[in-house]
Amino acid sequence: MSFSFTNPEPDRDDGRSFSFTGPDSADIEQQLQAITGMAHEILRSVEEVRRQLDN
């Protein structure tokens, strides 16, 4: 399996700027969900740090 970032394609409905290639699409969706969860957690952490720095 490989993972790569690409330039966003304007005609993509999902707005993703990355893609997976591999034999098992269900496994890929699980990995996408895990990555999405990690990204949201990172953004929450950045928000908290910014809030602390502003106070």
XYZ file of C-alpha atoms in Angstrom:
55
model
C 0.000 0.000 0.000
C 1.177 3.522 -0.631
C 0.076 6.949 0.538
C 0.782 10.152 -1.304
C -0.154 13.814 -1.232
C -1.192 15.404 -4.492
C -2.486 18.739 -5.656
C -6.234 18.901 -4.984
C -8.240 18.058 -8.044
C -11.114 20.516 -8.579
C -13.488 17.832 -9.853
C -13.121 15.547 -6.803
C -16.255 15.435 -4.681
C -14.468 14.540 -1.452
C -11.937 17.405 -1.584
C -9.086 15.112 -0.567
C -5.561 16.077 -1.541
C -4.177 12.612 -0.884
C -4.770 9.115 -2.118
C -4.217 5.507 -1.140
C -3.501 2.613 -3.400
C -3.795 -0.946 -2.206
C -5.754 -4.160 -2.445
C -8.281 -3.651 0.380
C -10.485 -0.571 0.185
C -12.174 -1.312 3.552
C -8.758 -1.229 5.226
C -8.012 2.018 3.429
C -11.207 3.601 4.738
C -10.275 2.570 8.285
C -6.876 4.178 7.846
C -8.461 7.344 6.456
C -10.736 7.501 9.491
C -7.755 7.047 11.822
C -5.806 9.798 10.020
C -8.838 12.087 10.157
C -9.187 11.482 13.889
C -5.499 12.228 14.462
C -5.725 15.407 12.385
C -8.714 16.610 14.408
C -6.862 15.911 17.650
C -3.819 17.839 16.403
C -6.023 20.797 15.487
C -7.663 20.706 18.926
C -4.227 20.661 20.560
C -3.024 23.596 18.443
C -6.163 25.524 19.385
C -5.537 24.853 23.082
C -1.901 25.980 22.851
C -2.930 29.157 21.024
C -5.549 29.858 23.681
C -2.952 29.404 26.437
C -0.445 31.672 24.674
C -3.047 34.396 24.256
C -3.838 34.450 28.001
